[in-house]
Coordinates of C-alpha atoms (C1' of nucleotides) in Angstrom, one line a residue:
Chain A
X1 CA 1.7 -17.2 23.6
X2 CA 3.8 -19.9 22.0
X3 CA 6.2 -22.5 23.2
X4 CA 8.8 -19.8 21.9
X5 CA 9.2 -18.3 25.3
X6 CA 12.2 -18.3 27.6
X7 CA 10.8 -21.3 29.6
X8 CA 11.2 -24.6 28.6
X9 CA 13.9 -26.5 26.5
X10 CA 15.0 -25.8 23.1
X11 CA 12.8 -27.6 20.4
X12 CA 15.2 -27.1 17.6
X13 CA 18.7 -27.6 17.3
X14 CA 21.0 -24.5 16.3
X15 CA 23.0 -25.4 13.3
X16 CA 26.5 -23.9 13.5
X17 CA 28.2 -23.3 10.3
X18 CA 31.3 -22.2 8.7
X19 CA 32.2 -18.4 9.1
X20 CA 32.4 -18.0 5.5
X21 CA 29.2 -19.8 4.8
X22 CA 27.2 -17.7 7.4
X23 CA 29.0 -14.6 5.8
X24 CA 27.8 -15.5 2.4
X25 CA 24.4 -16.0 3.7
X26 CA 24.4 -12.3 5.0
X27 CA 25.8 -10.9 1.7
X28 CA 22.9 -12.8 -0.1
X29 CA 20.3 -11.0 2.1
X30 CA 22.1 -7.9 1.3
X31 CA 21.9 -8.3 -2.2
X32 CA 18.1 -9.4 -1.9
X33 CA 17.8 -5.8 -0.4
X34 CA 19.3 -4.2 -3.2
X35 CA 17.0 -5.6 -5.9
X36 CA 14.2 -5.1 -3.6
X37 CA 13.4 -1.5 -4.9
X38 CA 13.5 -2.7 -8.4
X39 CA 11.2 -6.0 -8.0
X40 CA 8.6 -3.7 -6.0
X41 CA 8.3 -1.2 -8.4
X42 CA 8.0 -3.6 -11.3
X43 CA 5.7 -5.8 -10.1
X44 CA 3.5 -2.9 -8.9
X45 CA 3.8 -1.1 -12.3
X46 CA 3.0 -4.2 -14.0
X47 CA -0.2 -5.0 -11.8
X48 CA -1.3 -1.1 -12.2
X49 CA -0.9 -1.4 -16.2
X50 CA -3.2 -4.6 -16.1
X51 CA -5.6 -3.1 -14.0
X52 CA -6.0 0.2 -14.6
X53 CA -4.6 1.0 -18.0
X54 CA -1.4 2.6 -17.1
X55 CA 1.0 3.5 -14.2
X56 CA 1.0 7.0 -12.8
X57 CA 3.8 7.9 -10.2
X58 CA 0.8 9.2 -8.0
X59 CA -0.7 5.9 -7.8
X60 CA 2.7 4.1 -7.3
X61 CA 3.3 6.3 -4.4
X62 CA -0.1 5.6 -2.9
X63 CA 0.3 1.9 -3.0
X64 CA 3.8 1.9 -1.9
X65 CA 3.3 4.2 1.0
X66 CA 5.9 6.6 0.0
X67 CA 5.8 10.2 -1.4
X68 CA 5.6 11.2 -5.0
X69 CA 9.6 12.5 -5.2
X70 CA 10.5 9.2 -3.9
X71 CA 8.8 7.8 -6.8
X72 CA 10.1 10.0 -9.2
X73 CA 13.9 9.4 -8.1
X74 CA 13.1 5.5 -8.0
X75 CA 11.7 5.4 -11.4
X76 CA 14.8 7.2 -12.9
X77 CA 16.8 4.5 -11.3
X78 CA 14.8 2.2 -13.0
X79 CA 15.3 3.6 -16.3
X80 CA 18.8 3.7 -15.7
X81 CA 18.9 0.0 -15.1
X82 CA 16.7 -0.6 -18.4
X83 CA 13.5 -1.7 -16.5
X84 CA 11.1 0.9 -17.7
X85 CA 10.8 3.1 -20.5
X86 CA 9.4 7.0 -19.9
X87 CA 9.1 10.4 -20.7
X88 CA 8.9 13.1 -18.0
X89 CA 5.1 13.9 -17.0
X90 CA 4.0 10.6 -18.7
X91 CA 2.9 7.3 -17.8
X92 CA 5.4 4.6 -16.8
X93 CA 5.8 1.4 -19.1
X94 CA 7.9 -1.5 -18.6
X95 CA 10.7 -2.6 -21.0
X96 CA 10.9 -6.3 -22.2
X97 CA 13.1 -6.8 -19.0
X98 CA 10.9 -5.0 -16.8
X99 CA 8.0 -7.2 -18.0
X100 CA 10.2 -10.5 -17.5
X101 CA 11.4 -9.3 -14.0
X102 CA 7.8 -8.3 -13.3
X103 CA 6.5 -11.7 -14.2
X104 CA 8.9 -13.7 -12.2
X105 CA 8.1 -11.7 -9.1
X106 CA 4.4 -11.7 -9.6
X107 CA 4.5 -15.6 -10.0
X108 CA 7.0 -15.7 -7.0
X109 CA 4.6 -13.6 -4.7
X110 CA 1.5 -15.6 -5.7
X111 CA 3.2 -18.9 -4.6
X112 CA 4.6 -17.4 -1.4
X113 CA 0.9 -16.2 -0.9
X114 CA -0.7 -19.2 -1.6
X115 CA 1.6 -21.4 0.3
X116 CA 1.1 -19.2 3.5
X117 CA -2.6 -19.4 3.0
X118 CA -2.3 -23.2 2.7
X119 CA -0.9 -23.2 6.5
X120 CA -4.0 -21.6 7.6
X121 CA -2.8 -18.2 7.8
X122 CA -5.3 -15.2 7.0
X123 CA -5.4 -13.4 3.9
X124 CA -4.1 -10.2 5.4
X125 CA -1.3 -11.7 7.2
X126 CA -0.1 -13.8 4.2
X127 CA -0.2 -10.7 2.2
X128 CA 2.1 -8.8 4.5
X129 CA 4.3 -11.4 5.1
X130 CA 4.5 -12.3 1.6
X131 CA 5.7 -8.8 0.9
X132 CA 8.9 -9.3 2.7
X133 CA 9.6 -13.0 2.3
X134 CA 9.5 -13.2 -1.3
X135 CA 12.4 -11.3 -1.9
X136 CA 14.4 -14.0 0.3
X137 CA 12.9 -17.0 -1.1
X138 CA 15.4 -19.1 -3.2
X139 CA 14.6 -21.2 -6.4
X140 CA 14.8 -24.3 -4.1
X141 CA 12.8 -23.2 -1.5
X142 CA 10.2 -21.7 -3.9
X143 CA 9.9 -24.9 -5.8
X144 CA 9.4 -26.5 -2.3
X145 CA 6.6 -24.2 -1.7
X146 CA 4.8 -25.1 -5.0
X147 CA 5.3 -28.9 -4.5
X148 CA 3.7 -28.8 -1.4
X149 CA 0.8 -26.8 -2.9
X150 CA 0.5 -29.2 -5.8
X151 CA 0.3 -32.2 -3.7
X152 CA -2.4 -31.0 -1.3
Chain B
X12 CA -8.5 -12.3 -11.3
X13 CA -5.5 -12.1 -13.4
X14 CA -4.3 -14.9 -15.7
X15 CA -0.5 -14.0 -15.7
X16 CA 1.5 -16.3 -17.8
X17 CA 1.5 -16.8 -21.7
X18 CA 1.2 -20.5 -21.6
X19 CA -0.6 -22.6 -19.2
X20 CA -3.0 -21.5 -16.5
X21 CA -2.5 -19.8 -13.5
X22 CA -2.4 -22.0 -10.6
X23 CA -2.9 -19.3 -7.9
X24 CA -5.4 -16.2 -7.8
X25 CA -3.7 -12.7 -7.4
X26 CA -5.5 -11.0 -4.3
X27 CA -6.3 -7.5 -5.0
X28 CA -6.0 -5.1 -1.9
X29 CA -7.1 -1.8 -0.9
X30 CA -4.2 0.5 -1.5
X31 CA -3.8 1.7 2.3
X32 CA -3.5 -2.0 3.1
X33 CA -0.9 -2.7 0.5
X34 CA 1.1 0.6 1.4
X35 CA 0.7 -0.6 5.2
X36 CA 2.3 -3.9 4.0
X37 CA 5.3 -2.0 2.6
X38 CA 5.9 0.1 5.2
X39 CA 5.9 -3.2 7.5
X40 CA 8.8 -4.3 5.2
X41 CA 10.8 -1.2 5.4
X42 CA 10.4 -1.2 9.5
X43 CA 11.5 -4.6 9.4
X44 CA 14.8 -3.7 7.5
X45 CA 15.4 -1.0 10.0
X46 CA 15.6 -3.5 12.9
X47 CA 17.5 -6.1 11.0
X48 CA 20.9 -4.9 11.5
X49 CA 20.2 -4.9 15.2
X50 CA 18.6 -8.2 15.1
X51 CA 21.3 -9.8 13.1
X52 CA 23.9 -8.1 15.5
X53 CA 22.4 -9.2 18.6
X54 CA 21.9 -12.9 17.4
X55 CA 25.5 -13.0 16.3
X56 CA 26.6 -11.8 19.5
X57 CA 24.7 -13.9 21.8
X58 CA 26.0 -16.8 19.5
X59 CA 29.6 -15.6 19.8
X60 CA 29.5 -15.2 23.7
X61 CA 28.1 -18.8 24.1
X62 CA 30.5 -20.7 22.0
X63 CA 33.5 -18.5 22.1
X64 CA 33.1 -16.8 25.6
X65 CA 33.1 -13.5 24.4
X66 CA 32.3 -11.2 21.2
X67 CA 35.0 -9.4 19.7
X68 CA 34.5 -7.2 16.3
X69 CA 36.9 -9.0 14.3
X70 CA 34.7 -12.1 14.6
X71 CA 31.6 -10.3 14.1
X72 CA 33.0 -8.8 10.9
X73 CA 34.1 -12.2 9.7
X74 CA 30.9 -14.0 10.2
X75 CA 28.6 -10.8 8.9
X76 CA 31.0 -10.8 5.8
X77 CA 31.7 -7.1 6.4
X78 CA 34.6 -4.9 7.2
X79 CA 35.7 -4.2 11.1
X80 CA 35.1 -0.4 10.5
X81 CA 31.2 -1.3 9.7
X82 CA 31.2 -3.1 12.8
X83 CA 32.6 -0.7 14.8
X84 CA 30.0 2.0 13.6
X85 CA 27.3 -0.5 14.1
X86 CA 28.0 -1.6 17.7
X87 CA 27.9 2.3 18.6
X88 CA 24.5 2.5 17.2
X89 CA 23.4 -0.8 19.2
X90 CA 24.9 1.1 22.2
X91 CA 22.6 4.0 21.5
X92 CA 19.9 2.0 21.1
X93 CA 20.6 0.4 24.6
X94 CA 21.1 -3.2 23.4
X95 CA 24.7 -3.5 24.1
X96 CA 27.0 -2.5 26.8
X97 CA 31.0 -1.8 25.9
X98 CA 34.2 0.2 26.3
X99 CA 36.5 1.0 23.4
X100 CA 38.6 -1.9 22.6
X101 CA 37.1 -4.3 24.4
X102 CA 34.7 -7.0 24.1
X103 CA 31.1 -6.4 23.5
X104 CA 27.9 -7.3 25.9
X105 CA 24.4 -7.6 25.8
X106 CA 22.3 -5.4 28.1
X107 CA 19.4 -7.4 29.4
X108 CA 17.1 -5.5 26.3
X109 CA 19.7 -7.1 24.0
X110 CA 19.6 -10.5 25.5
X111 CA 15.9 -10.5 25.2
X112 CA 16.0 -9.6 21.7
X113 CA 18.7 -12.3 20.9
X114 CA 16.4 -14.8 22.5
X115 CA 13.5 -14.0 20.4
X116 CA 15.6 -13.5 17.4
X117 CA 17.5 -16.9 17.9
X118 CA 14.2 -19.1 18.4
X119 CA 12.5 -17.4 15.7
X120 CA 15.5 -18.1 13.3
X121 CA 15.4 -21.9 14.5
X122 CA 12.1 -22.1 14.0
X123 CA 12.1 -21.0 10.3
X124 CA 15.1 -23.0 9.7
X125 CA 13.5 -26.1 11.1
X126 CA 10.3 -25.4 9.2
X127 CA 12.1 -25.3 5.7
X128 CA 14.1 -28.3 6.8
X129 CA 10.6 -29.9 7.3
X130 CA 10.0 -29.3 3.4
X131 CA 12.7 -31.3 2.3
X132 CA 14.9 -28.2 1.8
X133 CA 18.7 -28.9 2.1
X134 CA 20.5 -27.5 5.2
X135 CA 22.5 -24.6 3.5
X136 CA 19.8 -23.4 1.5
X137 CA 17.4 -23.5 4.6
X138 CA 20.0 -21.6 6.5
X139 CA 20.5 -19.0 3.9
X140 CA 16.6 -18.3 3.5
X141 CA 16.1 -18.5 6.8
X142 CA 18.5 -15.6 7.6
X143 CA 16.4 -13.2 4.9
X144 CA 13.0 -14.6 6.0
X145 CA 13.1 -14.6 9.4
X146 CA 12.8 -10.7 9.7
X147 CA 9.7 -10.7 7.6
X148 CA 7.8 -13.5 9.7
X149 CA 5.0 -12.2 11.9
X150 CA 3.8 -14.0 15.0
X151 CA 1.0 -15.6 13.2
X152 CA 3.1 -17.2 10.7
X153 CA 5.6 -18.3 13.2
X154 CA 3.0 -19.8 15.2
X155 CA 1.9 -21.4 12.1
X156 CA 5.3 -22.7 11.3
X157 CA 5.7 -24.3 14.6
X158 CA 2.2 -26.0 14.8
X159 CA 3.1 -27.7 11.5
X160 CA 6.5 -28.7 13.0
X161 CA 4.8 -30.2 16.2
X162 CA 2.0 -31.7 14.5
X163 CA 4.7 -33.7 12.4
Chain C
dT19 C1' -9.4 29.4 -23.4
dA20 C1' -8.1 31.0 -19.0
dG21 C1' -7.7 30.0 -14.3
dA22 C1' -7.4 26.8 -10.6
dT23 C1' -6.1 22.1 -9.4
dA24 C1' -3.6 18.0 -9.7
dA25 C1' 0.5 15.8 -10.9
dA26 C1' 5.3 15.5 -11.4
dT27 C1' 9.8 17.2 -10.7
dT28 C1' 13.9 19.4 -9.0
dA29 C1' 16.6 20.6 -5.2
dG30 C1' 18.6 19.6 -1.2
dC31 C1' 18.3 17.6 3.4
dC32 C1' 18.8 13.1 6.5
dA33 C1' 19.7 8.3 8.2
dT34 C1' 21.5 3.8 7.1
dG35 C1' 25.2 0.9 6.1
dT36 C1' 28.6 -0.3 3.5
dC37 C1' 33.7 0.9 1.9
dT38 C1' 39.2 2.4 2.2
dA39 C1' 43.1 4.6 4.4
dA40 C1' 45.3 6.1 8.3
dC41 C1' 45.8 6.1 12.9
dT42 C1' 45.8 3.9 17.7
dT43 C1' 45.3 0.7 21.4
dT44 C1' 46.0 -3.9 22.7
dT45 C1' 48.3 -8.4 22.5
dT46 C1' 51.7 -11.5 21.5
dA47 C1' 56.2 -13.3 21.1
dC48 C1' 60.7 -13.1 21.6
Chain D
dG25 C1' 60.1 -5.0 28.3
dT26 C1' 60.1 -3.9 23.8
dA27 C1' 58.8 -4.6 19.1
dA28 C1' 55.9 -6.6 15.8
dA29 C1' 51.4 -8.2 14.6
dA30 C1' 46.7 -7.7 15.6
dA31 C1' 42.5 -5.7 16.7
dG32 C1' 39.9 -1.9 16.8
dT33 C1' 38.8 3.0 15.8
dT34 C1' 38.3 7.3 13.2
dA35 C1' 37.8 10.0 9.4
dG36 C1' 35.9 10.7 5.3
dA37 C1' 33.6 9.1 0.8
dC38 C1' 29.5 6.6 -1.2
dA39 C1' 24.9 4.7 -3.0
dT40 C1' 20.5 4.1 -1.3
dG41 C1' 15.8 5.4 -0.5
dG42 C1' 13.3 8.1 2.4
dC43 C1' 11.5 13.3 3.4
dT44 C1' 9.9 18.5 2.4
dA45 C1' 9.6 23.0 0.0
dA46 C1' 9.4 24.8 -4.1
dT47 C1' 8.8 24.9 -9.0
dT48 C1' 7.2 23.3 -13.5
dT49 C1' 3.9 20.9 -16.2
dA50 C1' -0.4 19.0 -17.2
dT51 C1' -5.5 18.3 -16.8
dC52 C1' -10.0 19.7 -15.7
dT53 C1' -13.7 23.0 -15.4
dA54 C1' -16.3 27.0 -15.6

DNA sequence: TAGATAAATTAGCCATGTCTAACTTTTTAC
DNA sequence: GTAAAAAGTTAGACATGGCTAATTTATCTA
């Protein structure tokens, strides 16, 4: 395994932060979690519209690995949030706000994946990790990823 | 495959994956979310024991940016999960399992922070982003981070 | 076009993790 | 040693995002 194990000395220093700064960090993570659902959905909806011509709940459910009723419920949340437009039993469309959000998410996703690939990580792992990581990457970090990619 | 932005060209390719692989990725993210609470708590408890001699709910609440009742509830969940040992109104201790988990999490956290710092990201951002990212970094990716750090 | 199949929705359940308000226990300070 | 303050808990509410079972709507096909 790695030298991250329990023997040996610590390779990296622990940073100690002010309690408020730490609390703010955790708050940021909690906020990120709240937007994850929306981001994953609009990203996927945009992808489906592009590759399939339309986005249907059954397909969304399959891609996200959830059951159709979960999709129905979440889509109505997205509708309430003004991100999608849709009539019952019909395909799902993105509003302008939804398209804008999807755009941002897809770009961010690709940058994260490309960055991980540039570290020599295999495609499957890069995709899986990116799925989780992308929601927690600040603009600053995203730019750092990009500039490393560009300078290569 | 897809060109995404209205202006300019796309710097990175979109990877298209099998629906099942994609679903598995999202499932992995959901699972990670389920362990996040536990990881954040044991990590923080270990830190407090080390720097303060003991871990008290009031301090945990302050660091996490949540209210004391939330801590009480979550601590009893951790107790049920066998990660902490504790009597009501007393300080909190980690079981061996809790210590082991804390160890893994703290090391992972430090590697992620160090990695972000190595990209030129400022400390505050590195810490904040790491808080979210660390829970979604696979062993493979963690090793890639480390090897980049070591080769520098 | 009618019946069968597939897709979508509704209703109702559950766990997680947050909160406030009220209460209990412990600690501190006089 | 007791009263006040601080810490911790309990009770009960709420939003999120999963689920199953049952129903309704749409689509396909014979």
